Short mmCIF file of C-alpha atoms in Angstrom, two decimals:
data_model
loop_
_atom_site.label_atom_id
_atom_site.label_comp_id
_atom_site.label_asym_id
_atom_site.label_seq_id
_atom_site.Cartn_x
_atom_site.Cartn_y
_atom_site.Cartn_z
CA UNK Y 1 0.06 13.85 -24.93
CA UNK Y 2 0.06 10.89 -22.68
CA UNK Y 3 -3.15 10.64 -20.79
CA UNK Y 4 -2.71 7.01 -19.23
CA UNK Y 5 -3.37 5.83 -15.84
CA UNK Y 6 -0.13 7.02 -14.82
CA UNK Y 7 -0.74 10.58 -15.60
CA UNK Y 8 -3.95 10.71 -13.17
CA UNK Y 9 -2.26 9.24 -10.33
CA UNK Y 10 0.33 11.51 -10.96
CA UNK Y 11 -1.93 14.54 -10.87
CA UNK Y 12 -4.19 12.99 -7.91
CA UNK Y 13 -1.09 12.42 -5.86
CA UNK Y 14 0.18 15.84 -6.30
CA UNK Y 15 -2.97 17.50 -4.29
CA UNK Y 16 -3.15 15.11 -2.30
CA UNK Y 17 0.59 14.87 -1.08
CA UNK Y 18 0.21 18.98 -0.71
CA UNK Y 19 -2.19 18.39 2.05
CA UNK Y 20 -0.55 15.26 3.82
CA UNK Y 21 2.39 17.43 4.15
CA UNK Y 22 0.41 20.47 5.04
CA UNK Y 23 -1.25 18.64 7.78
CA UNK Y 24 1.71 15.76 8.53
CA UNK Y 25 -0.40 12.98 7.83
CA UNK Y 26 -0.30 9.68 6.23
CA UNK Y 27 -1.49 9.21 2.87
CA UNK Y 28 -2.74 5.70 1.24
CA UNK Y 29 -2.77 4.86 -2.34
CA UNK Y 30 -4.49 2.09 -3.84
CA UNK Y 31 -2.28 0.96 -7.19
CA UNK Y 32 -4.89 -1.49 -8.34
CA UNK Y 33 -8.37 -2.54 -7.65
CA UNK Y 34 -7.17 -5.53 -5.66
CA UNK Y 35 -4.51 -5.32 -2.74
CA UNK Y 36 -1.29 -3.42 -4.05
CA UNK Y 37 -0.72 -0.28 -1.94
CA UNK Y 38 1.64 2.43 -1.16
CA UNK Y 39 1.68 4.01 2.19
CA UNK Y 40 3.28 7.45 2.12
CA UNK Y 41 4.36 8.86 5.62
CA UNK Y 42 5.50 12.32 6.02
CA UNK Y 43 9.04 12.16 7.55
CA UNK Y 44 8.69 13.59 11.10
CA UNK Y 45 9.86 17.01 11.96
CA UNK Y 46 13.51 17.18 13.09
CA UNK Y 47 14.16 13.42 12.00
CA UNK Y 48 17.08 12.36 9.61
CA UNK Y 49 16.01 12.10 6.02
CA UNK Y 50 17.60 11.83 2.37
CA UNK Y 51 18.04 15.15 0.40
CA UNK Y 52 15.21 16.57 -1.23
CA UNK Y 53 12.75 13.81 0.37
CA UNK Y 54 9.64 14.37 2.41
CA UNK Y 55 7.66 11.26 2.05
CA UNK Y 56 8.66 7.59 3.34
CA UNK Y 57 6.72 5.29 0.81
CA UNK Y 58 6.34 1.87 1.54
CA UNK Y 59 5.37 -0.40 -1.14
CA UNK Y 60 2.81 -3.10 -0.06
CA UNK Y 61 1.99 -6.29 -2.17
CA UNK Y 62 2.64 -5.28 -5.56
CA UNK Y 63 1.17 -7.04 -8.48
CA UNK Y 64 0.83 -4.57 -11.28
CA UNK Y 65 0.07 -6.78 -14.25
CA UNK Y 66 0.03 -9.89 -16.11
CA UNK Y 67 -1.26 -13.43 -14.78
CA UNK Y 68 -0.66 -14.78 -11.27
CA UNK Y 69 -0.73 -18.49 -10.75
CA UNK Y 70 -0.19 -20.69 -7.63
CA UNK Y 71 1.24 -23.90 -8.03
CA UNK Y 72 0.61 -24.27 -11.89
CA UNK Y 73 -1.63 -22.43 -14.41
CA UNK Y 74 -3.84 -25.43 -14.98
CA UNK Y 75 -4.43 -25.19 -11.04
CA UNK Y 76 -5.11 -21.74 -10.66
CA UNK Y 77 -4.71 -18.56 -12.50
CA UNK Y 78 -5.92 -15.25 -12.18
CA UNK Y 79 -5.55 -11.44 -14.12
CA UNK Y 80 -6.64 -8.17 -13.05
CA UNK Y 81 -9.70 -6.99 -14.77
CA UNK Y 82 -9.32 -3.21 -13.97
CA UNK Y 83 -6.00 -2.10 -15.00
CA UNK Y 84 -3.27 -1.12 -12.24
CA UNK Y 85 -3.03 2.90 -12.30
CA UNK Y 86 0.61 2.19 -12.88
CA UNK Y 87 1.94 -0.71 -15.01
CA UNK Y 88 5.66 -0.96 -14.00
CA UNK Y 89 7.69 -0.28 -11.22
CA UNK Y 90 9.33 2.52 -13.41
CA UNK Y 91 5.92 4.16 -13.96
CA UNK Y 92 5.59 4.11 -10.06
CA UNK Y 93 8.80 5.47 -9.19
CA UNK Y 94 8.28 8.32 -11.80
CA UNK Y 95 5.30 9.43 -10.04
CA UNK Y 96 6.99 9.31 -6.49
CA UNK Y 97 9.91 11.10 -7.94
CA UNK Y 98 7.54 13.97 -9.15
CA UNK Y 99 5.47 13.98 -6.35
CA UNK Y 100 8.79 14.63 -4.08
CA UNK Y 101 9.92 17.41 -6.81
CA UNK Y 102 6.45 18.86 -6.59
CA UNK Y 103 6.60 18.90 -2.46
CA UNK Y 104 10.25 20.09 -2.82
CA UNK Y 105 8.93 23.68 -4.76
CA UNK Y 106 5.87 23.61 -2.17
CA UNK Y 107 8.21 22.79 0.60
CA UNK Y 108 6.36 23.70 4.46
CA UNK Y 109 8.28 26.16 6.45
CA UNK Y 110 8.56 23.14 9.29
CA UNK Y 111 10.53 21.21 7.07
CA UNK Y 112 14.30 22.30 7.25
CA UNK Y 113 17.27 21.72 5.07
CA UNK Y 114 19.22 20.69 8.05
CA UNK Y 115 17.23 17.70 8.52
CA UNK Y 116 18.09 15.98 5.60
CA UNK Y 117 20.94 13.38 4.95
CA UNK Y 118 23.88 14.38 2.61
CA UNK Y 119 23.06 11.86 0.00
CA UNK Y 120 20.26 11.85 -2.61
CA UNK Y 121 17.79 9.28 -2.18
CA UNK Y 122 18.43 6.28 -4.99
CA UNK Y 123 15.05 5.16 -4.87
CA UNK Y 124 11.76 6.75 -4.11
CA UNK Y 125 10.38 3.30 -2.78
CA UNK Y 126 11.90 2.93 0.80
CA UNK Y 127 10.47 -0.19 1.80
CA UNK Y 128 8.53 -3.27 0.36
CA UNK Y 129 6.18 -5.20 2.83
CA UNK Y 130 4.83 -8.41 1.51
CA UNK Y 131 2.25 -9.93 3.46
CA UNK Y 132 2.01 -13.83 1.86
CA UNK Y 133 3.85 -16.01 -0.29
CA UNK Y 134 1.02 -16.11 -2.83
CA UNK Y 135 1.78 -14.94 -6.32
CA UNK Y 136 -1.03 -12.42 -6.41
CA UNK Y 137 0.60 -10.65 -3.02
CA UNK Y 138 4.44 -11.82 -3.51
CA UNK Y 139 4.77 -11.56 -7.61
CA UNK Y 140 8.19 -11.77 -9.01
CA UNK Y 141 7.43 -10.24 -12.37
CA UNK Y 142 6.82 -7.09 -10.33
CA UNK Y 143 9.24 -7.56 -7.61
CA UNK Y 144 11.93 -8.02 -10.11
CA UNK Y 145 11.50 -4.42 -11.32
CA UNK Y 146 12.70 -2.86 -7.63
CA UNK Y 147 16.34 -1.92 -6.97
CA UNK Y 148 18.29 -4.69 -5.40
CA UNK Y 149 18.85 -2.38 -2.35
CA UNK Y 150 15.39 -1.95 -1.26
CA UNK Y 151 14.44 -3.52 1.81
CA UNK Y 152 12.05 -6.15 2.00
CA UNK Y 153 10.15 -6.97 4.59
CA UNK Y 154 8.11 -10.09 4.39
CA UNK Y 155 6.43 -13.03 6.53
CA UNK Y 156 8.32 -16.03 7.07
CA UNK Y 157 7.39 -18.34 3.73
CA UNK Y 158 7.23 -15.23 1.52
CA UNK Y 159 10.93 -14.14 3.20
CA UNK Y 160 12.11 -17.74 1.74
CA UNK Y 161 10.95 -17.63 -1.29
CA UNK Y 162 12.16 -14.00 -2.04
CA UNK Y 163 15.51 -14.78 -1.07
CA UNK Y 164 15.42 -18.11 -3.24
CA UNK Y 165 15.05 -15.36 -5.91
CA UNK Y 166 18.32 -13.53 -5.14
CA UNK Y 167 16.54 -10.17 -6.25
CA UNK Y 168 17.48 -8.12 -3.12
CA UNK Y 169 20.41 -7.25 -1.05
CA UNK Y 170 18.05 -7.37 2.35
CA UNK Y 171 15.03 -9.77 2.99
CA UNK Y 172 13.93 -9.30 6.23
CA UNK Y 173 11.25 -12.07 7.97
CA UNK Y 174 8.71 -9.71 9.69
CA UNK Y 175 8.69 -10.57 13.51
CA UNK Y 176 5.34 -10.82 15.63
CA UNK Y 177 3.72 -8.52 17.90
CA UNK Y 178 2.11 -11.12 20.83
CA UNK Y 179 1.89 -10.84 24.36
CA UNK Y 180 5.09 -11.99 25.25
CA UNK Y 181 6.59 -9.19 22.51
CA UNK Y 182 3.96 -6.16 22.88
CA UNK Y 183 6.69 -3.59 22.28
CA UNK Y 184 6.52 -2.38 18.77
CA UNK Y 185 9.65 -0.40 18.71
CA UNK Y 186 11.36 -4.03 18.88
CA UNK Y 187 9.85 -4.48 15.20
CA UNK Y 188 11.85 -1.74 13.79
CA UNK Y 189 15.61 -2.25 12.10
CA UNK Y 190 18.78 -0.83 11.08
CA UNK Y 191 16.88 -0.45 7.60
CA UNK Y 192 13.73 1.50 8.79
CA UNK Y 193 13.69 4.55 10.33
CA UNK Y 194 13.48 4.41 14.21
CA UNK Y 195 10.13 5.99 14.36
CA UNK Y 196 8.96 3.26 12.17
CA UNK Y 197 8.14 -0.38 12.82
CA UNK Y 198 6.79 -3.41 11.13
CA UNK Y 199 5.10 -6.44 12.78
CA UNK Y 200 2.86 -9.25 12.14
CA UNK Y 201 0.04 -10.48 14.11
CA UNK Y 202 -1.11 -14.20 13.70
CA UNK Y 203 -3.13 -16.93 15.73
CA UNK Y 204 -2.12 -20.35 16.94
CA UNK Y 205 -5.62 -21.39 15.83
CA UNK Y 206 -4.07 -21.18 11.83
CA UNK Y 207 -1.07 -22.88 11.75
CA UNK Y 208 -0.59 -21.79 8.19
CA UNK Y 209 -1.18 -18.07 9.39
CA UNK Y 210 -3.35 -17.50 6.17
CA UNK Y 211 -5.21 -15.30 8.22
CA UNK Y 212 -3.13 -12.90 10.05
CA UNK Y 213 -2.21 -9.18 9.55
CA UNK Y 214 0.61 -6.82 9.14
CA UNK Y 215 0.98 -3.96 11.47
CA UNK Y 216 3.17 -1.08 10.62
CA UNK Y 217 3.36 1.39 13.20
CA UNK Y 218 4.83 4.92 13.49
CA UNK Y 219 5.43 8.18 15.28
CA UNK Y 220 5.00 11.41 13.74
CA UNK Y 221 3.59 14.94 14.34
CA UNK Y 222 5.41 18.29 15.30
CA UNK Y 223 8.26 17.94 17.79
CA UNK Y 224 6.33 20.74 19.94
CA UNK Y 225 4.09 17.87 21.50
CA UNK Y 226 4.49 14.50 22.40
CA UNK Y 227 4.06 11.89 19.26
CA UNK Y 228 1.48 9.27 19.86
CA UNK Y 229 2.24 5.71 18.11
CA UNK Y 230 -0.24 5.02 15.43
CA UNK Y 231 -0.78 1.75 13.58
CA UNK Y 232 -2.26 0.63 9.81
CA UNK Y 233 -3.26 -3.09 10.40
CA UNK Y 234 -3.48 -4.48 6.96
CA UNK Y 235 -5.06 -8.07 6.31
CA UNK Y 236 -6.08 -8.79 2.90
CA UNK Y 237 -7.32 -12.39 3.61
CA UNK Y 238 -8.85 -11.16 7.36
CA UNK Y 239 -7.52 -12.03 10.68
CA UNK Y 240 -9.70 -13.59 13.28
CA UNK Y 241 -11.29 -10.07 15.09
CA UNK Y 242 -10.26 -11.84 18.52
CA UNK Y 243 -6.65 -11.99 17.73
CA UNK Y 244 -6.38 -8.33 17.66
CA UNK Y 245 -7.12 -7.74 21.06
CA UNK Y 246 -3.15 -8.02 21.18
CA UNK Y 247 -3.33 -4.39 20.36
CA UNK Y 248 -4.84 -3.34 23.33
CA UNK Y 249 -1.78 -4.77 25.33
CA UNK Y 250 0.80 -3.04 23.30
CA UNK Y 251 3.50 -1.04 24.72
CA UNK Y 252 3.87 1.78 24.37
CA UNK Y 253 -0.30 2.28 22.99
CA UNK Y 254 -1.06 1.88 19.65
CA UNK Y 255 -3.69 3.82 18.32
CA UNK Y 256 -5.06 2.24 15.03
CA UNK Y 257 -5.32 4.48 12.42
CA UNK Y 258 -6.51 2.45 9.71
CA UNK Y 259 -7.80 -0.99 9.27
CA UNK Y 260 -7.18 -2.63 5.61
CA UNK Y 261 -9.85 -5.34 5.77
CA UNK Y 262 -11.89 -6.74 2.42
CA UNK Y 263 -15.61 -7.13 2.49
CA UNK Y 264 -16.19 -10.11 0.38
CA UNK Y 265 -16.58 -13.48 1.90
CA UNK Y 266 -14.55 -16.13 -0.19
CA UNK Y 267 -14.49 -19.62 -0.09
CA UNK Y 268 -12.95 -22.77 -1.25
CA UNK Y 269 -15.32 -25.39 -0.90
CA UNK Y 270 -15.43 -25.44 3.12
CA UNK Y 271 -12.28 -23.44 3.53
CA UNK Y 272 -12.80 -19.58 4.04
CA UNK Y 273 -10.01 -17.69 2.14
CA UNK Y 274 -11.46 -14.20 2.79
CA UNK Y 275 -12.82 -13.46 6.02
CA UNK Y 276 -15.31 -11.05 4.60
CA UNK Y 277 -17.43 -8.04 5.97
CA UNK Y 278 -18.87 -9.62 9.16
CA UNK Y 279 -15.42 -10.35 10.65
CA UNK Y 280 -14.32 -6.95 9.40
CA UNK Y 281 -16.92 -5.32 11.24
CA UNK Y 282 -15.86 -7.05 14.34
CA UNK Y 283 -12.31 -6.75 13.53
CA UNK Y 284 -12.90 -2.61 13.18
CA UNK Y 285 -14.99 -2.51 16.52
CA UNK Y 286 -11.56 -4.45 18.48
CA UNK Y 287 -9.15 -2.12 16.74
CA UNK Y 288 -10.79 0.88 17.44
CA UNK Y 289 -9.66 2.00 13.85
CA UNK Y 290 -10.62 5.24 12.73
CA UNK Y 291 -10.70 4.47 9.18
CA UNK Y 292 -11.82 0.94 7.41
CA UNK Y 293 -10.39 0.71 3.99
CA UNK Y 294 -11.53 -2.49 1.94
CA UNK Y 295 -9.17 -4.25 0.27
CA UNK Y 296 -8.42 -7.89 -2.00
CA UNK Y 297 -12.09 -7.44 -3.34
CA UNK Y 298 -11.23 -7.42 -7.10
CA UNK Y 299 -13.70 -9.77 -8.86
CA UNK Y 300 -10.48 -11.01 -10.92
CA UNK Y 301 -10.94 -12.93 -14.25
CA UNK Y 302 -9.94 -16.42 -13.11
CA UNK Y 303 -9.04 -19.94 -14.55
CA UNK Y 304 -8.14 -23.51 -13.84
CA UNK Y 305 -9.40 -26.26 -11.65
CA UNK Y 306 -9.63 -24.54 -8.14
CA UNK Y 307 -12.05 -21.55 -9.90
CA UNK Y 308 -14.74 -24.29 -10.27
CA UNK Y 309 -15.05 -24.46 -6.28
CA UNK Y 310 -14.47 -21.15 -5.51
CA UNK Y 311 -17.65 -19.05 -3.97
CA UNK Y 312 -17.53 -15.31 -3.43
CA UNK Y 313 -20.54 -13.57 -1.15
CA UNK Y 314 -20.26 -10.01 -2.16
CA UNK Y 315 -21.14 -7.67 0.70
CA UNK Y 316 -21.28 -3.76 0.89
CA UNK Y 317 -21.28 -1.97 3.89
CA UNK Y 318 -24.64 -1.14 4.15
CA UNK Y 319 -25.60 -4.92 3.73
CA UNK Y 320 -23.75 -5.89 6.69
CA UNK Y 321 -24.90 -3.10 8.92
CA UNK Y 322 -28.40 -3.83 7.84
CA UNK Y 323 -28.26 -7.74 8.51
CA UNK Y 324 -26.90 -6.45 12.12
CA UNK Y 325 -30.08 -4.04 12.45
CA UNK Y 326 -32.24 -6.84 11.56
CA UNK Y 327 -30.82 -9.24 14.17
CA UNK Y 328 -30.43 -6.81 16.69
CA UNK Y 329 -32.84 -4.51 16.53
CA UNK Y 330 -33.12 -0.70 16.99
CA UNK Y 331 -29.58 1.01 17.85
CA UNK Y 332 -29.22 2.74 21.24
CA UNK Y 333 -26.85 5.50 21.37
CA UNK Y 334 -24.37 3.22 23.53
CA UNK Y 335 -24.94 0.43 21.32
CA UNK Y 336 -21.83 -1.21 19.49
CA UNK Y 337 -23.57 -0.53 16.25
CA UNK Y 338 -23.68 3.55 16.99
CA UNK Y 339 -19.60 3.01 17.19
CA UNK Y 340 -19.67 3.35 13.32
CA UNK Y 341 -20.88 6.48 13.16
CA UNK Y 342 -17.51 7.90 13.84
CA UNK Y 343 -15.60 5.42 11.68
CA UNK Y 344 -14.72 6.90 7.97
CA UNK Y 345 -15.06 3.51 5.48
CA UNK Y 346 -13.37 3.89 1.98
CA UNK Y 347 -13.52 1.61 -0.98
CA UNK Y 348 -10.87 3.04 -3.27
CA UNK Y 349 -10.49 2.45 -6.80
CA UNK Y 350 -7.56 1.87 -8.90
CA UNK Y 351 -5.27 4.76 -8.62
CA UNK Y 352 -7.39 6.49 -5.55
CA UNK Y 353 -6.03 7.82 -2.45
CA UNK Y 354 -6.90 8.53 1.33
CA UNK Y 355 -5.63 10.95 3.23
CA UNK Y 356 -5.52 9.50 6.77
CA UNK Y 357 -5.81 13.13 8.75
#
């Protein structure tokens, strides 16, 4: 009997998906202890969907196993310390297929077969999002396992790299949400449903856009009431918190459902690689996210020249809040520190999921 990680993921997913479909809410699944995710969004009631499909699955920054190296192994190389919950794309696809079959057998009344498109789904991974060109985000060995017809949405340099591999039929560079382009609907494409958009938030202060964010926007919910635009902000290395103020100018307005931002402060000499918990705390307040989920905090096994100069400060949410309390004193009811009382913080392990209710 197979009691491997993929079986546990499959079992956990079935229960979570049942609740997600019942409530019509997205489900976030952590595939490893680092920064590979699946965002599963229920198809909105009345919208076209492939036959026997209930969830639109977005795979984010997949690196499932093996070493990752940038430039050369002698320069920088890392390995996961915690096993990924699935070791291959085939295992992930099997989990997602079984989950859809489970959803079909427990189909809510609100999902009508007339909503389904005639063709069967060829894949259970509907889109891939790549946030950076580095191999712990844009991993050739993992990506080559996907079907060529899978649409890929990647940042500019990552898109150029993926195109050079000739793995996929369609690779879309992600457009930016900005003061001049603040309509999320323009970030959709013919390879995305009309109710879904994928954009990027960058800053002019970071020419390499190392500290940037992916914004996944969607409109779901019952047809009986006006659907609100919700967003997931994914920033594995962190983004300067002030740059998220562009969200406040978005039209139509975007309600940020979740912020994925790590806690650890990582530096290479004097260069900050991961902006850490203090920046994340400020980013949460500016974005007003209902959920704050840590990401890219796995302490990996590392080797190579660069490893000698990496410095990591490990923060917990309790640490950073306590430091702010010491600096600012007693928390009043209307203090910004009090805002976090209504924020759901999650630090998900490999294979764990979170219902974004």
